[in-house]
């Protein structure tokens, strides 16, 4: 076989390979530019008590949470509460008293592993916490969902 016939073929294959590699690099680079940084990663446990009308969340693992950036959405029996807890707070429409732990505006704004927060749902809020109902709590930091918690009211 003639060397001059092989060289153009090798050159063409090399050019295609370089083009594919460059296209891949540009695609990966562009993808990295559009990625948003992830929020905190944490684990929680949810309980709900009908006798006290209380919803309690324990931070059981992972990153600390900046409560000033936290939002909480609560649904009972699949229906969102009329008045959502504006965490952190001290006294809010639809809630009895002041929340405990990191949900209290007077507390440290960082929610760490081992800390517990609770809110008491008032009878003026709808729906009420009733034994056997499902409770779903969505926690978000900077509008990024970090947890969806579910339990049954005791």
JSON list of C-alpha atoms in Angstrom, two decimals:
[
{"chain": "A", "resi": 1, "resn": "UNK", "atom": "CA", "xyz": [0.00, 0.00, 0.00]},
{"chain": "A", "resi": 2, "resn": "UNK", "atom": "CA", "xyz": [1.22, 3.49, -0.82]},
{"chain": "A", "resi": 3, "resn": "UNK", "atom": "CA", "xyz": [2.24, 5.68, 2.21]},
{"chain": "A", "resi": 4, "resn": "UNK", "atom": "CA", "xyz": [0.73, 8.73, 0.56]},
{"chain": "A", "resi": 5, "resn": "UNK", "atom": "CA", "xyz": [-2.74, 7.05, 0.57]},
{"chain": "A", "resi": 6, "resn": "UNK", "atom": "CA", "xyz": [-2.54, 6.16, 4.27]},
{"chain": "A", "resi": 7, "resn": "UNK", "atom": "CA", "xyz": [-1.45, 9.59, 5.50]},
{"chain": "A", "resi": 8, "resn": "UNK", "atom": "CA", "xyz": [-4.57, 11.48, 4.29]},
{"chain": "A", "resi": 9, "resn": "UNK", "atom": "CA", "xyz": [-6.79, 8.83, 5.91]},
{"chain": "A", "resi": 10, "resn": "UNK", "atom": "CA", "xyz": [-4.92, 9.06, 9.23]},
{"chain": "A", "resi": 11, "resn": "UNK", "atom": "CA", "xyz": [-4.98, 12.84, 9.01]},
{"chain": "A", "resi": 12, "resn": "UNK", "atom": "CA", "xyz": [-8.75, 12.84, 8.44]},
{"chain": "A", "resi": 13, "resn": "UNK", "atom": "CA", "xyz": [-9.36, 10.48, 11.37]},
{"chain": "A", "resi": 14, "resn": "UNK", "atom": "CA", "xyz": [-7.15, 12.60, 13.59]},
{"chain": "A", "resi": 15, "resn": "UNK", "atom": "CA", "xyz": [-9.05, 15.74, 12.57]},
{"chain": "A", "resi": 16, "resn": "UNK", "atom": "CA", "xyz": [-12.41, 14.06, 13.38]},
{"chain": "A", "resi": 17, "resn": "UNK", "atom": "CA", "xyz": [-11.08, 12.88, 16.76]},
{"chain": "A", "resi": 18, "resn": "UNK", "atom": "CA", "xyz": [-9.82, 16.36, 17.67]},
{"chain": "A", "resi": 19, "resn": "UNK", "atom": "CA", "xyz": [-13.17, 17.89, 16.60]},
{"chain": "A", "resi": 20, "resn": "UNK", "atom": "CA", "xyz": [-15.12, 15.43, 18.77]},
{"chain": "A", "resi": 21, "resn": "UNK", "atom": "CA", "xyz": [-12.85, 16.10, 21.77]},
{"chain": "A", "resi": 22, "resn": "UNK", "atom": "CA", "xyz": [-13.21, 19.87, 21.39]},
{"chain": "A", "resi": 23, "resn": "UNK", "atom": "CA", "xyz": [-17.00, 19.61, 21.06]},
{"chain": "A", "resi": 24, "resn": "UNK", "atom": "CA", "xyz": [-17.13, 17.46, 24.21]},
{"chain": "A", "resi": 25, "resn": "UNK", "atom": "CA", "xyz": [-14.94, 19.91, 26.13]},
{"chain": "A", "resi": 26, "resn": "UNK", "atom": "CA", "xyz": [-17.10, 22.88, 25.09]},
{"chain": "A", "resi": 27, "resn": "UNK", "atom": "CA", "xyz": [-20.30, 21.03, 26.00]},
{"chain": "A", "resi": 28, "resn": "UNK", "atom": "CA", "xyz": [-18.99, 20.04, 29.43]},
{"chain": "A", "resi": 29, "resn": "UNK", "atom": "CA", "xyz": [-17.64, 23.52, 30.07]},
{"chain": "A", "resi": 30, "resn": "UNK", "atom": "CA", "xyz": [-20.95, 25.15, 29.12]},
{"chain": "A", "resi": 31, "resn": "UNK", "atom": "CA", "xyz": [-22.80, 22.71, 31.36]},
{"chain": "A", "resi": 32, "resn": "UNK", "atom": "CA", "xyz": [-20.59, 23.60, 34.29]},
{"chain": "A", "resi": 33, "resn": "UNK", "atom": "CA", "xyz": [-21.30, 27.29, 33.82]},
{"chain": "A", "resi": 34, "resn": "UNK", "atom": "CA", "xyz": [-25.05, 26.75, 34.14]},
{"chain": "A", "resi": 35, "resn": "UNK", "atom": "CA", "xyz": [-24.95, 24.53, 37.24]},
{"chain": "A", "resi": 36, "resn": "UNK", "atom": "CA", "xyz": [-26.15, 26.18, 40.42]},
{"chain": "A", "resi": 37, "resn": "UNK", "atom": "CA", "xyz": [-24.45, 25.43, 43.68]},
{"chain": "A", "resi": 38, "resn": "UNK", "atom": "CA", "xyz": [-26.45, 22.99, 45.77]},
{"chain": "A", "resi": 39, "resn": "UNK", "atom": "CA", "xyz": [-28.04, 23.92, 49.03]},
{"chain": "A", "resi": 40, "resn": "UNK", "atom": "CA", "xyz": [-27.30, 22.37, 52.37]},
{"chain": "A", "resi": 41, "resn": "UNK", "atom": "CA", "xyz": [-27.76, 18.61, 52.76]},
{"chain": "A", "resi": 42, "resn": "UNK", "atom": "CA", "xyz": [-29.40, 17.56, 56.01]},
{"chain": "A", "resi": 43, "resn": "UNK", "atom": "CA", "xyz": [-31.60, 14.87, 57.54]},
{"chain": "A", "resi": 44, "resn": "UNK", "atom": "CA", "xyz": [-34.64, 15.57, 59.72]},
{"chain": "A", "resi": 45, "resn": "UNK", "atom": "CA", "xyz": [-37.31, 13.69, 61.68]},
{"chain": "A", "resi": 46, "resn": "UNK", "atom": "CA", "xyz": [-40.88, 14.93, 61.86]},
{"chain": "A", "resi": 47, "resn": "UNK", "atom": "CA", "xyz": [-43.48, 14.25, 64.57]},
{"chain": "A", "resi": 48, "resn": "UNK", "atom": "CA", "xyz": [-46.96, 15.67, 65.07]},
{"chain": "A", "resi": 49, "resn": "UNK", "atom": "CA", "xyz": [-49.00, 15.60, 68.29]},
{"chain": "A", "resi": 50, "resn": "UNK", "atom": "CA", "xyz": [-52.77, 16.20, 68.19]},
{"chain": "A", "resi": 51, "resn": "UNK", "atom": "CA", "xyz": [-53.02, 16.71, 71.99]},
{"chain": "A", "resi": 52, "resn": "UNK", "atom": "CA", "xyz": [-50.62, 19.67, 71.89]},
{"chain": "A", "resi": 53, "resn": "UNK", "atom": "CA", "xyz": [-51.40, 20.66, 68.26]},
{"chain": "A", "resi": 54, "resn": "UNK", "atom": "CA", "xyz": [-47.64, 20.62, 67.83]},
{"chain": "A", "resi": 55, "resn": "UNK", "atom": "CA", "xyz": [-45.38, 19.85, 64.89]},
{"chain": "A", "resi": 56, "resn": "UNK", "atom": "CA", "xyz": [-41.78, 19.05, 65.84]},
{"chain": "A", "resi": 57, "resn": "UNK", "atom": "CA", "xyz": [-38.73, 18.68, 63.60]},
{"chain": "A", "resi": 58, "resn": "UNK", "atom": "CA", "xyz": [-35.40, 17.29, 64.76]},
{"chain": "A", "resi": 59, "resn": "UNK", "atom": "CA", "xyz": [-32.21, 18.02, 62.80]},
{"chain": "A", "resi": 60, "resn": "UNK", "atom": "CA", "xyz": [-30.57, 14.58, 62.93]},
{"chain": "A", "resi": 61, "resn": "UNK", "atom": "CA", "xyz": [-27.71, 14.84, 60.47]},
{"chain": "A", "resi": 62, "resn": "UNK", "atom": "CA", "xyz": [-25.89, 16.86, 57.85]},
{"chain": "A", "resi": 63, "resn": "UNK", "atom": "CA", "xyz": [-25.16, 20.52, 57.30]},
{"chain": "A", "resi": 64, "resn": "UNK", "atom": "CA", "xyz": [-26.26, 23.37, 59.59]},
{"chain": "A", "resi": 65, "resn": "UNK", "atom": "CA", "xyz": [-29.25, 25.31, 58.24]},
{"chain": "A", "resi": 66, "resn": "UNK", "atom": "CA", "xyz": [-29.45, 29.12, 58.16]},
{"chain": "A", "resi": 67, "resn": "UNK", "atom": "CA", "xyz": [-32.95, 29.65, 59.56]},
{"chain": "A", "resi": 68, "resn": "UNK", "atom": "CA", "xyz": [-33.01, 33.22, 58.21]},
{"chain": "A", "resi": 69, "resn": "UNK", "atom": "CA", "xyz": [-32.99, 31.64, 54.72]},
{"chain": "A", "resi": 70, "resn": "UNK", "atom": "CA", "xyz": [-35.40, 28.81, 55.62]},
{"chain": "A", "resi": 71, "resn": "UNK", "atom": "CA", "xyz": [-39.01, 28.55, 54.53]},
{"chain": "A", "resi": 72, "resn": "UNK", "atom": "CA", "xyz": [-41.46, 25.92, 55.74]},
{"chain": "A", "resi": 73, "resn": "UNK", "atom": "CA", "xyz": [-44.67, 24.77, 54.09]},
{"chain": "A", "resi": 74, "resn": "UNK", "atom": "CA", "xyz": [-47.03, 22.62, 56.15]},
{"chain": "A", "resi": 75, "resn": "UNK", "atom": "CA", "xyz": [-49.91, 20.51, 54.80]},
{"chain": "A", "resi": 76, "resn": "UNK", "atom": "CA", "xyz": [-52.34, 18.42, 56.84]},
{"chain": "A", "resi": 77, "resn": "UNK", "atom": "CA", "xyz": [-54.32, 15.72, 55.08]},
{"chain": "A", "resi": 78, "resn": "UNK", "atom": "CA", "xyz": [-52.96, 16.99, 51.76]},
{"chain": "A", "resi": 79, "resn": "UNK", "atom": "CA", "xyz": [-54.22, 20.55, 52.34]},
{"chain": "A", "resi": 80, "resn": "UNK", "atom": "CA", "xyz": [-51.77, 23.38, 53.05]},
{"chain": "A", "resi": 81, "resn": "UNK", "atom": "CA", "xyz": [-52.33, 25.36, 56.24]},
{"chain": "A", "resi": 82, "resn": "UNK", "atom": "CA", "xyz": [-54.16, 28.63, 55.66]},
{"chain": "A", "resi": 83, "resn": "UNK", "atom": "CA", "xyz": [-51.44, 30.42, 57.66]},
{"chain": "A", "resi": 84, "resn": "UNK", "atom": "CA", "xyz": [-47.91, 29.09, 57.08]},
{"chain": "A", "resi": 85, "resn": "UNK", "atom": "CA", "xyz": [-45.19, 29.49, 59.75]},
{"chain": "A", "resi": 86, "resn": "UNK", "atom": "CA", "xyz": [-42.97, 32.47, 58.88]},
{"chain": "A", "resi": 87, "resn": "UNK", "atom": "CA", "xyz": [-39.83, 30.97, 60.42]},
{"chain": "A", "resi": 88, "resn": "UNK", "atom": "CA", "xyz": [-38.15, 32.29, 62.38]},
{"chain": "A", "resi": 89, "resn": "UNK", "atom": "CA", "xyz": [-40.92, 34.07, 64.30]},
{"chain": "A", "resi": 90, "resn": "UNK", "atom": "CA", "xyz": [-42.23, 35.09, 67.70]},
{"chain": "A", "resi": 91, "resn": "UNK", "atom": "CA", "xyz": [-46.01, 34.98, 67.59]},
{"chain": "A", "resi": 92, "resn": "UNK", "atom": "CA", "xyz": [-47.73, 34.66, 64.22]},
{"chain": "A", "resi": 93, "resn": "UNK", "atom": "CA", "xyz": [-51.30, 34.42, 62.97]},
{"chain": "A", "resi": 94, "resn": "UNK", "atom": "CA", "xyz": [-52.45, 30.79, 63.00]},
{"chain": "A", "resi": 95, "resn": "UNK", "atom": "CA", "xyz": [-49.97, 29.64, 65.67]},
{"chain": "A", "resi": 96, "resn": "UNK", "atom": "CA", "xyz": [-50.14, 29.44, 69.46]},
{"chain": "A", "resi": 97, "resn": "UNK", "atom": "CA", "xyz": [-47.39, 31.10, 71.46]},
{"chain": "A", "resi": 98, "resn": "UNK", "atom": "CA", "xyz": [-43.86, 31.20, 70.24]},
{"chain": "A", "resi": 99, "resn": "UNK", "atom": "CA", "xyz": [-42.08, 28.38, 68.44]},
{"chain": "A", "resi": 100, "resn": "UNK", "atom": "CA", "xyz": [-39.23, 26.54, 70.11]},
{"chain": "A", "resi": 101, "resn": "UNK", "atom": "CA", "xyz": [-35.62, 26.03, 69.09]},
{"chain": "A", "resi": 102, "resn": "UNK", "atom": "CA", "xyz": [-34.37, 27.48, 65.85]},
{"chain": "A", "resi": 103, "resn": "UNK", "atom": "CA", "xyz": [-37.88, 28.48, 64.70]},
{"chain": "A", "resi": 104, "resn": "UNK", "atom": "CA", "xyz": [-37.93, 31.15, 67.43]},
{"chain": "A", "resi": 105, "resn": "UNK", "atom": "CA", "xyz": [-36.66, 34.53, 66.19]},
{"chain": "A", "resi": 106, "resn": "UNK", "atom": "CA", "xyz": [-34.78, 35.03, 69.48]},
{"chain": "A", "resi": 107, "resn": "UNK", "atom": "CA", "xyz": [-32.73, 31.83, 68.94]},
{"chain": "A", "resi": 108, "resn": "UNK", "atom": "CA", "xyz": [-29.40, 31.42, 67.16]},
{"chain": "A", "resi": 109, "resn": "UNK", "atom": "CA", "xyz": [-30.06, 31.60, 63.42]},
{"chain": "A", "resi": 110, "resn": "UNK", "atom": "CA", "xyz": [-28.11, 28.41, 62.70]},
{"chain": "A", "resi": 111, "resn": "UNK", "atom": "CA", "xyz": [-29.98, 25.12, 63.09]},
{"chain": "A", "resi": 112, "resn": "UNK", "atom": "CA", "xyz": [-27.48, 22.38, 63.90]},
{"chain": "A", "resi": 113, "resn": "UNK", "atom": "CA", "xyz": [-27.56, 18.60, 64.29]},
{"chain": "A", "resi": 114, "resn": "UNK", "atom": "CA", "xyz": [-29.18, 17.65, 67.60]},
{"chain": "A", "resi": 115, "resn": "UNK", "atom": "CA", "xyz": [-31.43, 20.72, 67.76]},
{"chain": "A", "resi": 116, "resn": "UNK", "atom": "CA", "xyz": [-35.22, 20.49, 67.79]},
{"chain": "A", "resi": 117, "resn": "UNK", "atom": "CA", "xyz": [-37.76, 23.05, 66.68]},
{"chain": "A", "resi": 118, "resn": "UNK", "atom": "CA", "xyz": [-41.52, 23.00, 67.12]},
{"chain": "A", "resi": 119, "resn": "UNK", "atom": "CA", "xyz": [-44.56, 25.06, 66.23]},
{"chain": "A", "resi": 120, "resn": "UNK", "atom": "CA", "xyz": [-48.05, 24.89, 67.76]},
{"chain": "A", "resi": 121, "resn": "UNK", "atom": "CA", "xyz": [-50.88, 25.14, 65.23]},
{"chain": "A", "resi": 122, "resn": "UNK", "atom": "CA", "xyz": [-53.77, 27.27, 66.54]},
{"chain": "A", "resi": 123, "resn": "UNK", "atom": "CA", "xyz": [-57.43, 26.26, 66.25]},
{"chain": "A", "resi": 124, "resn": "UNK", "atom": "CA", "xyz": [-57.85, 29.35, 64.06]},
{"chain": "A", "resi": 125, "resn": "UNK", "atom": "CA", "xyz": [-55.63, 27.77, 61.42]},
{"chain": "A", "resi": 126, "resn": "UNK", "atom": "CA", "xyz": [-57.11, 25.37, 58.89]},
{"chain": "A", "resi": 127, "resn": "UNK", "atom": "CA", "xyz": [-56.94, 22.40, 58.75]},
{"chain": "A", "resi": 128, "resn": "UNK", "atom": "CA", "xyz": [-56.42, 21.40, 62.38]},
{"chain": "A", "resi": 129, "resn": "UNK", "atom": "CA", "xyz": [-54.03, 18.67, 63.53]},
{"chain": "A", "resi": 130, "resn": "UNK", "atom": "CA", "xyz": [-56.24, 15.64, 64.08]},
{"chain": "A", "resi": 131, "resn": "UNK", "atom": "CA", "xyz": [-55.11, 12.18, 65.12]},
{"chain": "A", "resi": 132, "resn": "UNK", "atom": "CA", "xyz": [-54.53, 9.88, 62.14]},
{"chain": "A", "resi": 133, "resn": "UNK", "atom": "CA", "xyz": [-54.14, 12.68, 59.56]},
{"chain": "A", "resi": 134, "resn": "UNK", "atom": "CA", "xyz": [-51.02, 12.85, 57.43]},
{"chain": "A", "resi": 135, "resn": "UNK", "atom": "CA", "xyz": [-48.67, 15.81, 57.86]},
{"chain": "A", "resi": 136, "resn": "UNK", "atom": "CA", "xyz": [-46.23, 16.93, 55.19]},
{"chain": "A", "resi": 137, "resn": "UNK", "atom": "CA", "xyz": [-43.59, 19.57, 55.81]},
{"chain": "A", "resi": 138, "resn": "UNK", "atom": "CA", "xyz": [-41.45, 20.97, 53.01]},
{"chain": "A", "resi": 139, "resn": "UNK", "atom": "CA", "xyz": [-38.25, 22.73, 54.06]},
{"chain": "A", "resi": 140, "resn": "UNK", "atom": "CA", "xyz": [-36.51, 25.04, 51.58]},
{"chain": "A", "resi": 141, "resn": "UNK", "atom": "CA", "xyz": [-33.40, 27.22, 51.81]},
{"chain": "A", "resi": 142, "resn": "UNK", "atom": "CA", "xyz": [-33.19, 30.11, 49.36]},
{"chain": "A", "resi": 143, "resn": "UNK", "atom": "CA", "xyz": [-36.21, 28.62, 47.58]},
{"chain": "A", "resi": 144, "resn": "UNK", "atom": "CA", "xyz": [-34.40, 25.29, 47.04]},
{"chain": "A", "resi": 145, "resn": "UNK", "atom": "CA", "xyz": [-36.17, 22.30, 48.57]},
{"chain": "A", "resi": 146, "resn": "UNK", "atom": "CA", "xyz": [-33.89, 20.54, 51.02]},
{"chain": "A", "resi": 147, "resn": "UNK", "atom": "CA", "xyz": [-36.39, 18.11, 52.59]},
{"chain": "A", "resi": 148, "resn": "UNK", "atom": "CA", "xyz": [-39.90, 16.76, 52.28]},
{"chain": "A", "resi": 149, "resn": "UNK", "atom": "CA", "xyz": [-40.98, 15.22, 55.57]},
{"chain": "A", "resi": 150, "resn": "UNK", "atom": "CA", "xyz": [-44.07, 13.12, 56.21]},
{"chain": "A", "resi": 151, "resn": "UNK", "atom": "CA", "xyz": [-45.68, 11.61, 59.30]},
{"chain": "A", "resi": 152, "resn": "UNK", "atom": "CA", "xyz": [-49.04, 10.70, 60.78]},
{"chain": "A", "resi": 153, "resn": "UNK", "atom": "CA", "xyz": [-50.48, 12.75, 63.62]},
{"chain": "A", "resi": 154, "resn": "UNK", "atom": "CA", "xyz": [-50.38, 10.91, 66.99]}
]
